[in-house]
């Protein structure tokens, strides 16, 4: 029964990716060991990435030299300066027992998105745009005034929507970035009101000046 549980949990861990940020750091954690650790071997695929046999700090191999650290108390392996070449399945063998498999996927952080706008007389369509090469699974969020909701990269509004401004957020497992705000095209912006107010003041002033001149004639 214990062996069945171990195999089942190992399969689950291998199917649920651990995401790492490109050029960042990933910490790979083995399943709970429950015993004093005397021997650790981490493999990347079939290749030994790091090992420790009871003394010293452990040794890293191949592309992991100078980038991998080992915690001999917990069995965790830390990989620094991640590259796409670090993608793959990592297996931890502790005290000669296979304890876990971890699928590591290295993805790029998302860039700052921008919003393109296309309108007709009754509706506007906003598109949240960003270059998402190697960004992995992405979620889009939209904000309007103080509301926030998840959606697709496209958002449609009508003349009935009274929110003053909108922005979009692009998010993946390692990063998040928000666009600049855009004003609701169906509402006059605050700048428009300022221009109207200035125009009214000028018009009143001009009319008053003309009226004064007319009276003094």
Coordinates of N, CA, C and O in Angstrom, one line a residue, residues 5 22 36 40 59 66 69 79 81 92 109 123 128 150 174 179 187:
X5 N 1.1 4.2 -2.9 CA 0.9 5.7 -2.6 C 2.1 6.5 -3.1 O 1.9 7.5 -3.7
X22 N 12.7 32.4 -16.4 CA 14.0 32.5 -17.2 C 15.0 33.4 -16.6 O 14.6 34.6 -16.2
X36 N 16.8 10.6 8.7 CA 18.0 11.4 8.6 C 18.7 11.1 7.2 O 18.8 10.0 6.8
X40 N 22.2 11.8 -1.2 CA 21.3 12.5 -2.1 C 21.8 12.4 -3.5 O 23.0 12.7 -3.8
X59 N 28.4 17.8 -5.0 CA 29.0 18.2 -6.2 C 28.0 18.3 -7.3 O 27.1 17.4 -7.4
X66 N 28.4 25.3 -10.8 CA 28.4 26.7 -10.5 C 27.0 27.3 -10.5 O 26.9 28.5 -10.1
X69 N 22.8 24.3 -6.0 CA 23.2 24.2 -4.6 C 22.3 23.1 -4.0 O 21.2 22.9 -4.4
X79 N 18.5 25.7 -8.3 CA 19.2 26.0 -9.6 C 19.1 27.4 -9.9 O 18.0 28.0 -9.9
X81 N 20.1 31.0 -12.3 CA 20.3 31.4 -13.7 C 19.7 30.4 -14.7 O 20.3 29.9 -15.5
X92 N 14.7 12.8 -7.5 CA 15.5 12.8 -6.3 C 15.5 11.4 -5.7 O 14.5 10.8 -5.4
X109 N 9.2 35.8 -18.3 CA 8.2 36.7 -17.7 C 7.4 37.4 -18.7 O 7.9 37.6 -19.9
X123 N -20.6 50.2 -29.7 CA -19.7 49.3 -29.0 C -18.2 49.6 -29.2 O -17.9 50.2 -30.3
X128 N -6.1 43.2 -25.5 CA -4.9 43.3 -24.6 C -3.8 42.6 -25.4 O -3.8 41.3 -25.6
X150 N -11.4 38.1 -14.4 CA -10.7 37.4 -15.4 C -11.4 37.2 -16.7 O -12.7 37.1 -16.6
X174 N 5.0 33.0 -13.2 CA 6.2 33.6 -12.6 C 6.2 35.1 -12.6 O 7.1 35.7 -12.1
X179 N -1.2 47.0 -18.0 CA -1.1 48.0 -19.1 C -1.4 49.4 -18.5 O -1.8 49.5 -17.3
X187 N -17.4 58.1 -22.8 CA -17.5 59.1 -21.7 C -16.5 60.2 -22.0 O -15.4 59.9 -22.4

